[in-house]
XYZ file of C-alpha atoms in Angstrom:
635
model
C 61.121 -152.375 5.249
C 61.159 -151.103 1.912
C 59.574 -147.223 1.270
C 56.715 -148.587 -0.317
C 55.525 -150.548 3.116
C 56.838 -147.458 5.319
C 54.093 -144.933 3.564
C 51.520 -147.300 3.591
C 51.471 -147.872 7.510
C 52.025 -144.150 8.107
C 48.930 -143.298 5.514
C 47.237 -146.147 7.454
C 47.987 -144.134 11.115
C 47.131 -140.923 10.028
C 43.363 -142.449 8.395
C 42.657 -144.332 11.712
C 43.634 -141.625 14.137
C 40.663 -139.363 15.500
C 40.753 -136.030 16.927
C 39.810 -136.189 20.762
C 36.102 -135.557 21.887
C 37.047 -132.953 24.496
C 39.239 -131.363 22.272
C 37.795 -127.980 22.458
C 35.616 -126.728 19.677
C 36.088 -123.106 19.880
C 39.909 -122.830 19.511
C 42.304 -120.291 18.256
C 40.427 -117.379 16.052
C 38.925 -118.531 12.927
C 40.601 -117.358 9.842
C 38.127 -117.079 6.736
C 39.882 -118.325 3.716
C 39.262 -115.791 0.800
C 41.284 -116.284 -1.931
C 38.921 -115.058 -4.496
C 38.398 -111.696 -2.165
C 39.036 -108.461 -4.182
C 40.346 -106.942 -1.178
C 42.758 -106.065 1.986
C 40.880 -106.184 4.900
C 43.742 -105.304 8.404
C 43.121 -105.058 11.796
C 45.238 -102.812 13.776
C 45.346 -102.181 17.685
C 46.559 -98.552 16.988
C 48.396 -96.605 20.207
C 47.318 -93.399 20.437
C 49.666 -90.382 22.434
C 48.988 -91.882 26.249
C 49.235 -95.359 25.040
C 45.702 -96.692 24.693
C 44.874 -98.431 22.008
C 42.367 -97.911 19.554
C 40.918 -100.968 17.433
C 41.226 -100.011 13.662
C 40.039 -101.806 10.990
C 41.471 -100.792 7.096
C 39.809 -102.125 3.850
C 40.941 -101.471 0.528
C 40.888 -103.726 -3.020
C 44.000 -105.502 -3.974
C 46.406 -103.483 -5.685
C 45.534 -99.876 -4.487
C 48.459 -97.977 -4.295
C 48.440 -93.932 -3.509
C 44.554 -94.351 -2.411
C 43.305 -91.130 -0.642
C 41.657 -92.754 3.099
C 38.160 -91.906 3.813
C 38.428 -92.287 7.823
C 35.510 -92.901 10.165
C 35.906 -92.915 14.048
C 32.948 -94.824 15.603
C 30.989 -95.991 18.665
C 28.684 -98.261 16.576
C 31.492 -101.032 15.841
C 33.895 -101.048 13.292
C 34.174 -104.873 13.122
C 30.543 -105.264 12.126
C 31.206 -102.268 9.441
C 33.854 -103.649 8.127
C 32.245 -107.331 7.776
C 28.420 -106.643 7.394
C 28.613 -110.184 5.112
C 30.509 -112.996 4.276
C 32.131 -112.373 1.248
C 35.173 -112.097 -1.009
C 33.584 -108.946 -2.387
C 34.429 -105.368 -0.854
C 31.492 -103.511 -1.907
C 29.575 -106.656 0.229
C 31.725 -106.275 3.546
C 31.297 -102.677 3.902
C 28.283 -99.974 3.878
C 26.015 -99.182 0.774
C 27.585 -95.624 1.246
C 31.555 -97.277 0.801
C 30.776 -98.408 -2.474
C 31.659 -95.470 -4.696
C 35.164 -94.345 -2.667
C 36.300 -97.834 -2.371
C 35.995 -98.725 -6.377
C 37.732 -95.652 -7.086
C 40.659 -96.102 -5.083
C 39.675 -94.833 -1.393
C 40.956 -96.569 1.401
C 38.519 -97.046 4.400
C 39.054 -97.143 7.539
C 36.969 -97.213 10.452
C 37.775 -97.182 13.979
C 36.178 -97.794 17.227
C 36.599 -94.599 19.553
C 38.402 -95.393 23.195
C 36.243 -97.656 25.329
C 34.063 -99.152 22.759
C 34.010 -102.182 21.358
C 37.550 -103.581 20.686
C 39.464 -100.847 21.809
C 40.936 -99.592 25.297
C 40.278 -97.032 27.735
C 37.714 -95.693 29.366
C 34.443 -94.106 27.487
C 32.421 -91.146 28.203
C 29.732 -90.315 25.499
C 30.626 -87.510 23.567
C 33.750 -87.119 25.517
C 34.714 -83.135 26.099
C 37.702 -81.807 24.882
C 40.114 -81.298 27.488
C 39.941 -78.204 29.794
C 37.467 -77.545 32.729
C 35.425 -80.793 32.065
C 38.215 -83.254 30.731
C 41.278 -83.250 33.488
C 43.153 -85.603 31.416
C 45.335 -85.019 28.011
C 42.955 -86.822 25.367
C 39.848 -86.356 23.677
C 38.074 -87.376 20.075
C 40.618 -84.026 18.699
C 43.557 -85.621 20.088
C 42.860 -89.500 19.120
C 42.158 -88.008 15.712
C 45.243 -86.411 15.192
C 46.929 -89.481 16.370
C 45.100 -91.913 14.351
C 45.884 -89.694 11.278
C 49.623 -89.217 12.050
C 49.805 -93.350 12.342
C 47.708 -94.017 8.873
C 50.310 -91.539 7.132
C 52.654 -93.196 8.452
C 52.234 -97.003 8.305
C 49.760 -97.670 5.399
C 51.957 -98.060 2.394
C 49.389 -97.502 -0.178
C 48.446 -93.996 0.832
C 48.787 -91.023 -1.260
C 49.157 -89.432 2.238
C 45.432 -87.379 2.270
C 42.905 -88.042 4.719
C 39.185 -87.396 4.632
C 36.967 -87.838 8.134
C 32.907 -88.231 7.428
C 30.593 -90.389 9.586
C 26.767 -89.465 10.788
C 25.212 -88.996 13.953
C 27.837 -89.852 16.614
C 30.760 -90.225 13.755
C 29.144 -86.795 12.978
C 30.241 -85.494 16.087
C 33.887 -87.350 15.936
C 34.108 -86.122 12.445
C 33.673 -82.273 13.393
C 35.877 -82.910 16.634
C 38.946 -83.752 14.062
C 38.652 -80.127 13.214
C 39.512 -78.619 16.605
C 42.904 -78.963 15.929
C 43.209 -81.078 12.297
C 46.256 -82.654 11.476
C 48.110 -80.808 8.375
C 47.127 -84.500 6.329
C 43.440 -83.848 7.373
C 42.384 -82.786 3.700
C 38.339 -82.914 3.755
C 35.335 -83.414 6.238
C 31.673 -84.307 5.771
C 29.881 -84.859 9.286
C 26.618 -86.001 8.868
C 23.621 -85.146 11.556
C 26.369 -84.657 13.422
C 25.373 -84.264 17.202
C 26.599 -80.899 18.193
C 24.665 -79.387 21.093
C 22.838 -82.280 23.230
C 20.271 -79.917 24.954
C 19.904 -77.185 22.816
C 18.787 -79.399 20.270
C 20.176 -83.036 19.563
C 19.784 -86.106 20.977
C 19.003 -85.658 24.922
C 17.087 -81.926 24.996
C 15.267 -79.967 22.282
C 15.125 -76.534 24.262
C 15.768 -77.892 27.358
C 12.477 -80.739 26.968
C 14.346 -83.908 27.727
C 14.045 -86.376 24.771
C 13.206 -89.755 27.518
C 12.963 -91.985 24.732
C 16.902 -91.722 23.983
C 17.318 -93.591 27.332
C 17.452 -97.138 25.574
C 20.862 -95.488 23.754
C 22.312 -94.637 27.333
C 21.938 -98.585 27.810
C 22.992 -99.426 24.262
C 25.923 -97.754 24.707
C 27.095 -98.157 28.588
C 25.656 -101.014 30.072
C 28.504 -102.936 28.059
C 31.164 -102.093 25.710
C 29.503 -104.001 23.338
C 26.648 -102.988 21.092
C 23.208 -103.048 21.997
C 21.803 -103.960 25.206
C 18.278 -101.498 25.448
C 15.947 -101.049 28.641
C 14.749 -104.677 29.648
C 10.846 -103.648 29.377
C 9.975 -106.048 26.890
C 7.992 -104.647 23.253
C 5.343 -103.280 25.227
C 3.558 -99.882 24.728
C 6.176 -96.548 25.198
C 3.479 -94.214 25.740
C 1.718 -96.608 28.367
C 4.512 -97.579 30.246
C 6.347 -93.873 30.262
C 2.699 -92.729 32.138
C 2.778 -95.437 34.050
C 5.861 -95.002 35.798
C 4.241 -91.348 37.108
C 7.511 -89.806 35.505
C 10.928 -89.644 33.812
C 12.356 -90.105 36.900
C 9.879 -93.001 38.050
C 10.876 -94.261 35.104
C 14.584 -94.501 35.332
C 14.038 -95.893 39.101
C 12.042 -98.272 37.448
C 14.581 -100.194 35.150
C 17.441 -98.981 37.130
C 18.843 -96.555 34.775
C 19.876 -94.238 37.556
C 23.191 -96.466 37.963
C 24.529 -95.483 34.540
C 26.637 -92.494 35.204
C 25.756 -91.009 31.648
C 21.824 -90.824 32.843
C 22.620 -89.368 36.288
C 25.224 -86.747 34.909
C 21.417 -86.089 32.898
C 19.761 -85.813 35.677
C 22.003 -83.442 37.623
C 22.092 -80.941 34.398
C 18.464 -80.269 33.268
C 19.284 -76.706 32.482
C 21.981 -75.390 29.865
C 24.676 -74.837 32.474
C 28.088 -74.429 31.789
C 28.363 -78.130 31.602
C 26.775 -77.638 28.393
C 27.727 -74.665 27.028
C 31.383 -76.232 27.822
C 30.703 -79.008 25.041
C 28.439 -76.842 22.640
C 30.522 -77.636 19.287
C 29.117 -75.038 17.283
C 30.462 -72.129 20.140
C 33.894 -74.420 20.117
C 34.257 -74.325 16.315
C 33.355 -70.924 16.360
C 36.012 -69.701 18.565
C 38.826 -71.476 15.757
C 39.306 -70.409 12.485
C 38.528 -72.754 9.611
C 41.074 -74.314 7.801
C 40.130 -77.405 6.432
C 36.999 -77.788 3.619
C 33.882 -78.735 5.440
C 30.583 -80.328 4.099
C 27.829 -80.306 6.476
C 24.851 -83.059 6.330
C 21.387 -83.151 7.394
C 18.124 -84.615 6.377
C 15.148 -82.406 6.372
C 13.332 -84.891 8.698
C 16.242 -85.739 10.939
C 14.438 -87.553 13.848
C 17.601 -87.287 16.099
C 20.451 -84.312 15.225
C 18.428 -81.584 13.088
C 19.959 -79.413 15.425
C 23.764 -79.617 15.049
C 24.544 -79.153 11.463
C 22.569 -75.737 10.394
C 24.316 -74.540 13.416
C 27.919 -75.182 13.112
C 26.894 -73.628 9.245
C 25.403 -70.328 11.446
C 28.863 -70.459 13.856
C 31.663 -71.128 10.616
C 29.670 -69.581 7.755
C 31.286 -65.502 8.292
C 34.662 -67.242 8.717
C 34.206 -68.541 5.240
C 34.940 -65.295 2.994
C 34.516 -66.477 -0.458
C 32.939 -69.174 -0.114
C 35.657 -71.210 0.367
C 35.564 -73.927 2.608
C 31.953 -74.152 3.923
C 28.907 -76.109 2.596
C 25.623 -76.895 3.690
C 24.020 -79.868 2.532
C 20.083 -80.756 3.204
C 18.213 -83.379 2.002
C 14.835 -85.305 2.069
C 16.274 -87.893 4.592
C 15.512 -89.468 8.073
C 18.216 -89.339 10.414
C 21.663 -90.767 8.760
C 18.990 -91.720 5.635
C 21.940 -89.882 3.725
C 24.035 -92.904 3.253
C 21.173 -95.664 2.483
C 18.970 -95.958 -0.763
C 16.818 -92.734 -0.550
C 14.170 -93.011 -2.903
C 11.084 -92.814 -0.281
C 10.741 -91.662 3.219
C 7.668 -92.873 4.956
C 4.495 -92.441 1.888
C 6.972 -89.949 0.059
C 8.675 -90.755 -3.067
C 11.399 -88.878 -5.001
C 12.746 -88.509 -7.994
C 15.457 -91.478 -7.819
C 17.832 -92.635 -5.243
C 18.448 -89.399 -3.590
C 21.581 -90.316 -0.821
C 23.087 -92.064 -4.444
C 22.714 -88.940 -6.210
C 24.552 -87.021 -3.435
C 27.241 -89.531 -2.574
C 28.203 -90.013 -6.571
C 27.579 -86.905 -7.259
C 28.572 -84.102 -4.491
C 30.417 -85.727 -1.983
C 32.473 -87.725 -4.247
C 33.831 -84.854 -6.598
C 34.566 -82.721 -3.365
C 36.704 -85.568 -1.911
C 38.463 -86.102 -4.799
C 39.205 -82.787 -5.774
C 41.018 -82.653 -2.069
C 42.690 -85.864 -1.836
C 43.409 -87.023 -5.179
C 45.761 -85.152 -6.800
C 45.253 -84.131 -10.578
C 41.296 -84.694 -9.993
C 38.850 -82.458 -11.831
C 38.390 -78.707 -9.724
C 34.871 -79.351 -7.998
C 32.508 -76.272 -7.982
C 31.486 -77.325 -4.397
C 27.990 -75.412 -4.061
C 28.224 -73.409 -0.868
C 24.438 -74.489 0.016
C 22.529 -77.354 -1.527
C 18.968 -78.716 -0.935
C 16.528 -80.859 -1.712
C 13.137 -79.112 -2.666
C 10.843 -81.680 -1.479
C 7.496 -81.414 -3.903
C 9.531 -80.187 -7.047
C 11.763 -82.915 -6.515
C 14.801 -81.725 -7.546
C 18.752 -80.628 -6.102
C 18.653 -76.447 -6.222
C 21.909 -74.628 -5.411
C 22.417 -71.251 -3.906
C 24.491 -69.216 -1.930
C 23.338 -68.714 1.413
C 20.863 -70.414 4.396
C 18.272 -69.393 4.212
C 17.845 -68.420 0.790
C 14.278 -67.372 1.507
C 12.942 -63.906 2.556
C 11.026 -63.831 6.099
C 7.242 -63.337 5.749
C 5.167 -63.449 8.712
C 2.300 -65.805 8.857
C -0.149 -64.789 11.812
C -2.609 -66.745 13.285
C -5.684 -65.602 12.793
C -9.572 -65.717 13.970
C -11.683 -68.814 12.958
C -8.564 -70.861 13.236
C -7.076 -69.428 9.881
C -3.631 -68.551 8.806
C -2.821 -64.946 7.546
C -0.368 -62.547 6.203
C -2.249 -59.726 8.122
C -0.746 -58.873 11.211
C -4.444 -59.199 13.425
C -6.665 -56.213 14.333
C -8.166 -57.594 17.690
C -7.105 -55.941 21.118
C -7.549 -59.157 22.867
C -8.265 -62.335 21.236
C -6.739 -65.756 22.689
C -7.799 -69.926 22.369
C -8.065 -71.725 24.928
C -7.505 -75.725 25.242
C -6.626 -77.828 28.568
C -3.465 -79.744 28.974
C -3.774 -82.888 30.812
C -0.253 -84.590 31.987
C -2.812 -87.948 32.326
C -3.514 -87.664 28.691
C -0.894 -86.487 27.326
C -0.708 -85.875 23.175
C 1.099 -88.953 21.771
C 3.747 -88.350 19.110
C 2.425 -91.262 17.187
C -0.940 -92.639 17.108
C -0.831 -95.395 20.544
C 0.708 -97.852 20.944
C 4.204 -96.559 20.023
C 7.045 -98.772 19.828
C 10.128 -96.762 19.427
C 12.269 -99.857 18.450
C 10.749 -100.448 15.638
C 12.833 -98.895 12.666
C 9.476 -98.236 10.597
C 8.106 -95.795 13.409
C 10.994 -94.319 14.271
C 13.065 -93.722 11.230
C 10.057 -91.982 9.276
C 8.015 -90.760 11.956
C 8.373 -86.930 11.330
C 6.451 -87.913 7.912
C 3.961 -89.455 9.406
C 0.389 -88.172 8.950
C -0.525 -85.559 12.073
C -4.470 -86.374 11.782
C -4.167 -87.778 14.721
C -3.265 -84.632 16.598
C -5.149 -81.964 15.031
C -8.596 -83.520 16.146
C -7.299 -83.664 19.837
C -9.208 -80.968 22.165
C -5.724 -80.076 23.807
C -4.663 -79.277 20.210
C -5.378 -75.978 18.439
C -5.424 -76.063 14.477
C -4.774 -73.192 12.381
C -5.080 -73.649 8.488
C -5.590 -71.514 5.396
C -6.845 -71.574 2.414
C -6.019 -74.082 -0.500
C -3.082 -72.658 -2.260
C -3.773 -69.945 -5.167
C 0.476 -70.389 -6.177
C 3.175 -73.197 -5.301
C 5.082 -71.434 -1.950
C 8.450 -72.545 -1.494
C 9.971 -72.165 2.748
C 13.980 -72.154 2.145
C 15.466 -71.750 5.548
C 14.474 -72.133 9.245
C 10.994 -71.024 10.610
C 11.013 -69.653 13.309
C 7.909 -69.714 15.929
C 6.697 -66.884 17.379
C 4.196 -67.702 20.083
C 2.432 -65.713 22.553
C 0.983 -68.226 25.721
C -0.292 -68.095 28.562
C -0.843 -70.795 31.327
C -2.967 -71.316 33.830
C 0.067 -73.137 35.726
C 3.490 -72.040 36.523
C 5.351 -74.391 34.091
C 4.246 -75.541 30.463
C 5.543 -77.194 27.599
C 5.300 -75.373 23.833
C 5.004 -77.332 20.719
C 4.539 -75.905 17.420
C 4.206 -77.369 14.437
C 4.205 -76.115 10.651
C 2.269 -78.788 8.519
C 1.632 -79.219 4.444
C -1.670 -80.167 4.368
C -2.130 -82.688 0.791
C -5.786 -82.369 -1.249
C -7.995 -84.705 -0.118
C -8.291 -86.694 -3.067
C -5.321 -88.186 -4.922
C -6.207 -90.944 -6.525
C -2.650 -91.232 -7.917
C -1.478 -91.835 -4.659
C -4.136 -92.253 -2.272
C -1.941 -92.907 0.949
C -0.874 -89.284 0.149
C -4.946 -88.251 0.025
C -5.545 -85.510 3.024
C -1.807 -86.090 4.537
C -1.147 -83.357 7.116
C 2.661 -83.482 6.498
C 4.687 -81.693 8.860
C 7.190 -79.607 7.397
C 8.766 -77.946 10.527
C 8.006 -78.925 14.262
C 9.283 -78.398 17.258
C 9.216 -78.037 21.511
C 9.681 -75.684 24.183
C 9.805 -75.577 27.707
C 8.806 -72.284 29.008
C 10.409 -72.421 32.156
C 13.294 -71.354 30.211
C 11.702 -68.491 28.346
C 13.906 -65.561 29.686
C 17.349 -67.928 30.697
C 18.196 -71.421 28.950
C 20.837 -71.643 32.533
C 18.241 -70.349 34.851
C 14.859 -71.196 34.779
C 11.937 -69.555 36.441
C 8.188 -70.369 37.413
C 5.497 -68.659 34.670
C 3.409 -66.513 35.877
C -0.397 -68.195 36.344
C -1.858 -66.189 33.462
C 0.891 -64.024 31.641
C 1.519 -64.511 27.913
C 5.122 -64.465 27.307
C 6.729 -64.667 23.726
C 8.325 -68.240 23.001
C 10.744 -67.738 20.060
C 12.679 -70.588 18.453
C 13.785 -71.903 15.217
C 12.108 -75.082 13.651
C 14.466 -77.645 11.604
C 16.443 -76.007 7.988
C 14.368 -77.515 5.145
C 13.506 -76.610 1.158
C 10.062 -77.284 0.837
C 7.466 -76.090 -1.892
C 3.831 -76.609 -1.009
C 2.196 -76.762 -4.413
C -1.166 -74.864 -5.562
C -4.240 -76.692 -4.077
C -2.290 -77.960 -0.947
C -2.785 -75.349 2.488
C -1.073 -74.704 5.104
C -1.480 -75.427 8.855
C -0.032 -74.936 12.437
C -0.797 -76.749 15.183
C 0.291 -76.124 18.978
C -0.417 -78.514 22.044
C 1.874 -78.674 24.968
C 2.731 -82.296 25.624
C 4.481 -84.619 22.705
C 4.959 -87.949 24.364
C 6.294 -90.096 24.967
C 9.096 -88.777 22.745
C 9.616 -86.094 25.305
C 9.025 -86.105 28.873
C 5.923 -84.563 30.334
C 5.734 -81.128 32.228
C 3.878 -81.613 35.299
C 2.655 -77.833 34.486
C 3.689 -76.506 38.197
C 7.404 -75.298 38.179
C 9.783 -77.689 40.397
C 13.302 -77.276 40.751
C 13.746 -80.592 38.298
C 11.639 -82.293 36.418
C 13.612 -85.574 36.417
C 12.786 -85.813 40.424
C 8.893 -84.527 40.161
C 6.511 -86.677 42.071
C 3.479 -88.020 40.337
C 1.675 -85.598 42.428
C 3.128 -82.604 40.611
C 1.489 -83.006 37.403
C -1.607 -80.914 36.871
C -4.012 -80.122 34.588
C -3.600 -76.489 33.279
C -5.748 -74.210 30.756
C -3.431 -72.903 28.131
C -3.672 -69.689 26.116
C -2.857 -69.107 22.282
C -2.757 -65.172 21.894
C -3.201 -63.481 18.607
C -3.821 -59.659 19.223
C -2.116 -56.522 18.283
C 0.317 -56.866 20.983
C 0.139 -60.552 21.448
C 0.321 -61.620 17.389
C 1.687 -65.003 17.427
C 3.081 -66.466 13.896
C 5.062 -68.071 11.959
C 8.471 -66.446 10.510
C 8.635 -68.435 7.236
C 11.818 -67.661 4.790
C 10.073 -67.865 2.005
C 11.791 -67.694 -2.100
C 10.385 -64.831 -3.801
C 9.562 -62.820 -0.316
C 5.650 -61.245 0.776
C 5.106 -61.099 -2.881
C 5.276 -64.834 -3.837
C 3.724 -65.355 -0.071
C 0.715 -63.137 -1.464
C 0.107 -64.355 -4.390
C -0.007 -68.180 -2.973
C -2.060 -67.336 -0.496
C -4.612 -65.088 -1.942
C -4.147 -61.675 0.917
């Protein structure tokens, strides 16, 4: 058989022979062919020191060589992150907020934290260092410090300097890198980082439990995969929160009360030493700071607004100088700081403001830490966003604003006059069956166009509510700039034992704007927050109120820069429900709210006091002090 006849019958076997039917069609992982891709894209399982591994993905473009790494540790999946679309382009693969580090050199990695996702062991959200609450030798410091040590290591095309950033949860893995940071640990940014979970992130604000978080708990323990949230359909929050009678009816309800993280909830409703043992402001506090911080929030941070102005309050006299401390705020939702942020809600701004950070702020102060010869960066040690000027300002301190008292005042006005009356109080009725929503009904918390803006949204819908008092001033004489964190000063009474405190400081816009007419008569809050006044004299131990007693409620609203310009007034509102974002107060003290019965909740006549020794306001840090405050407000 000559060569000629012996390739034509094997060319003739190989055309006529089939692959089997039941020859499986999902075989051996798929390899994307990407020959045109401008980039390195490894995964590693990565052993950390007790020999779990932690799934690691690292991206960089072809031919980076002594690349700084820009390191995120996360719960939210670093496959997807690292893959968001299929294409041979790395700015396409990875976040809008990669693009600038990763075309300039930076290596990224991100990494899925132990127990999540791809990688091994057992998770526990926010995991506590180790000590009284952690009995075993690991934590987010320690896998940190590990994961660092092995990317110095074993990625050749490092110049050997790591940064950590990440928001929300990577917020709070970012700032737990810093417990005990690992000499190549060069630079951090943690974004609306969670810090303290009841004082005033994700689960309490002031120890009123946030019951609309519990499709996270789900999300984030039901599997070890992404995404799984309470199985009650797209129906109506605020009607089907009432009609489970309460939080805990609720959780019976759906079944949440098997998830360990919801029950170790329910068995700490008060700031205990369970919470105070995983505070990371009072642990950061406690450790000197050695490695250059930037700290991120948005202004209208629906989830952390908490965490980051108060690791600044707990690092910020450790920082002589000026050194190694920033504070960064700006006109963003929660994490809105690494999409396009040009508009929040009917608000515009003057360009693409997370752009104009990340290019601008966060990329110079990275570089001038990890790459070596880099332009010196003049980090500013505070910089915000003055929302209504629309511009970046700089300064030196937070707040840069000088307190001014603004009282409330008879004929439901606002004034800088400390009031005259001996006794003067308004009244309104709370009513746990009708409670105040947070939203205008029905409310649909999974929907990213409620929830991401919703502390923009217009609060019309409150302030003509009967179990709502309004106080507002005049229009504007002079633009008033707030710079820092109000801080609510309310004197209340209840008819009940127990009540709930919300307190809002609102920009109210002209009525007519024909400009922008969705802006016409906005009632914008500025500043708002809750209460619970159980815990009025102890956040660890609370008591019943006394049936008729005013007692002083004093807490800080979110940090923000905000100028209300001439013509636009000012307004407070209070009301003592906010649901179904938080859970109601049945209004008559029980040991725990999360196991009141339906029958518990009462109706209760609440006090607003505003007297010579009961003169509830407003502390507002204002720029240019009682002067400025004056001369906007005409008195």
């Amino acid at each position: 058989m000559t060569k000629t006849i012996a390739l034509s019958l094997l060319l003739a076997t190989a055309a006529t022979a089939q692959t089997p039917t039941m020859l499986p069609d999902i075989g051996p992982k798929f390899e994307a062919v990407t020959p045109a891709a401008d980039y390195i894209r490894r995964e590693v399982m990565m052993a950390m020191r007790d020999g779990v591994k932690l799934y690691t993905v690292i991206v960089m473009k072809k031919g980076t060589a002594n690349g700084p790494i820009l390191l995120t540790r996360t719960v939210y999946n670093a496959g997807k992150n690292t893959s968001r679309n299929p294409s041979q382009s790395i700015t396409e693969i990875l976040p809008v907020s990669d693009a600038e580090f990763v075309t300039d050199g930076y290596i990224r990695v991100y990494q899925d934290v132990r127990g999540r996702n791809k990688s091994e062991g057992d998770y526990v959200i926010t995991r506590p260092l180790k000590g009284p609450l952690n009995s075993t030798q690991t934590d987010h410091s320690t896998d940190a410090y590990d994961t660092i040590d092995w990317l110095v290591k074993n990625v050749p095309e490092t110049n050997g300097r790591i940064a950590i950033t990440g928001s929300s949860y990577p917020g709070f893995t970012s700032l737990m890198a810093l417990v005990d940071p690992h000499p190549a640990l060069k630079a951090a940014v943690p974004m609306s980082p969670m810090v303290d979970g009841w004082m005033g992130d994700d689960w309490f604000h002031n120890g009123a439990f946030r019951q609309t978080m519990l499709d996270y708990f789900t999300g984030q323990t039901a599997t070890k995969n992404d995404e799984d949230p309470v199985a009650m359909g797209h129906r109506d929050y605020y009607a089907e929160f009432l009609s489970a009678g309460s939080v805990g009816g609720y959780i019976a309800r759906f079944g949440l009360d098997t998830l360990p993280g919801v029950k170790k909830l329910m068995e700490h409703p008060s700031y205990d030493s369970w919470w105070q043992g995983q505070a990371l402001d009072k642990i950061l506090g406690a450790r000197p700071l050695t490695v250059p911080t930037m700290l991120v929030v948005g202004q209208w941070d629906q989830e952390d607004s908490y965490g980051a102005p108060a690791v600044y309050r707990a690092l910020e006299p450790k920082d002589t100088g000026n050194k190694l401390l920033s504070l960064v705020i700006g006109p963003w939702r929660h994490s809105g700081v690494n999409y396009v942020g040009s508009a929040l809600g009917v608000l515009k701004f003057a360009g693409d403001t997370g752009l104009q950070f990340r290019r601008d702020v966060m990329k110079p102060f990275l570089d001038s830490h990890l790459k070596p010869g880099a332009p010196a960066f003049d980090t500013p040690p505070v910089l915000t966003y003055a929302v209504n000027a629309d511009k970046w300002q700089r300064h030196d301190r937070f707040p840069a604003g000088e307190t001014v008292n603004l009282y409330l005042d008879d004929r439901f006005s606002l004034s800088l006059n400390a009031p005259a009356a001996k006794t003067a109080h308004d009244d309104y009725v709370s009513d746990p069956a009708h409670p105040v929503p947070f939203v205008p009904v029905p409310v649909n918390v999974r929907d990213r166009t409620v929830w991401g803006p919703w502390l923009v949204s217009d609060q019309r819908h409150a302030s003509v509510r009967p179990d709502v008092v309004t106080y507002v001033s005049q229009p504007l004489k002079a633009p008033l700039q707030i710079h820092g964190q109000p801080e609510a000063n309310l004197f209340a009474s209840t008819s009940g034992t127990d009540s709930d405190w919300v307190v809002k400081l609102i920009d109210v816009f002209p009525e007519e704007n024909s400009a922008q007419p969705e802006q016409a008569g906005l009632q914008l809050g500025i500043g708002m927050e809750i209460f619970r006044g159980r815990y009025v004299k102890s956040f660890e131990k609370p008591e019943p109120l006394t049936p008729g007693k005013a007692e002083r409620y004093r807490f800080l609203l979110p940090g923000v820069n905000h100028v209300i310009p001439a013509g636009h007034r000012l307004m407070v509102q209070v009301q003592s429900s906010w649901f179904p974002l938080y859970d109601r107060n049945p209004q008559k003290f029980v040991p725990n709210i999360f196991t009141a019965s339906p029958q518990d909740y009462q109706k209760a006549t609440q006090g607003v006091w505003r007297d010579t020794q009961r003169p509830s306001h407003i502390a507002i840090p204002v720029m240019g002090g009682a002067a400025a405050a004056r001369a906007a407000l005409n008195n």
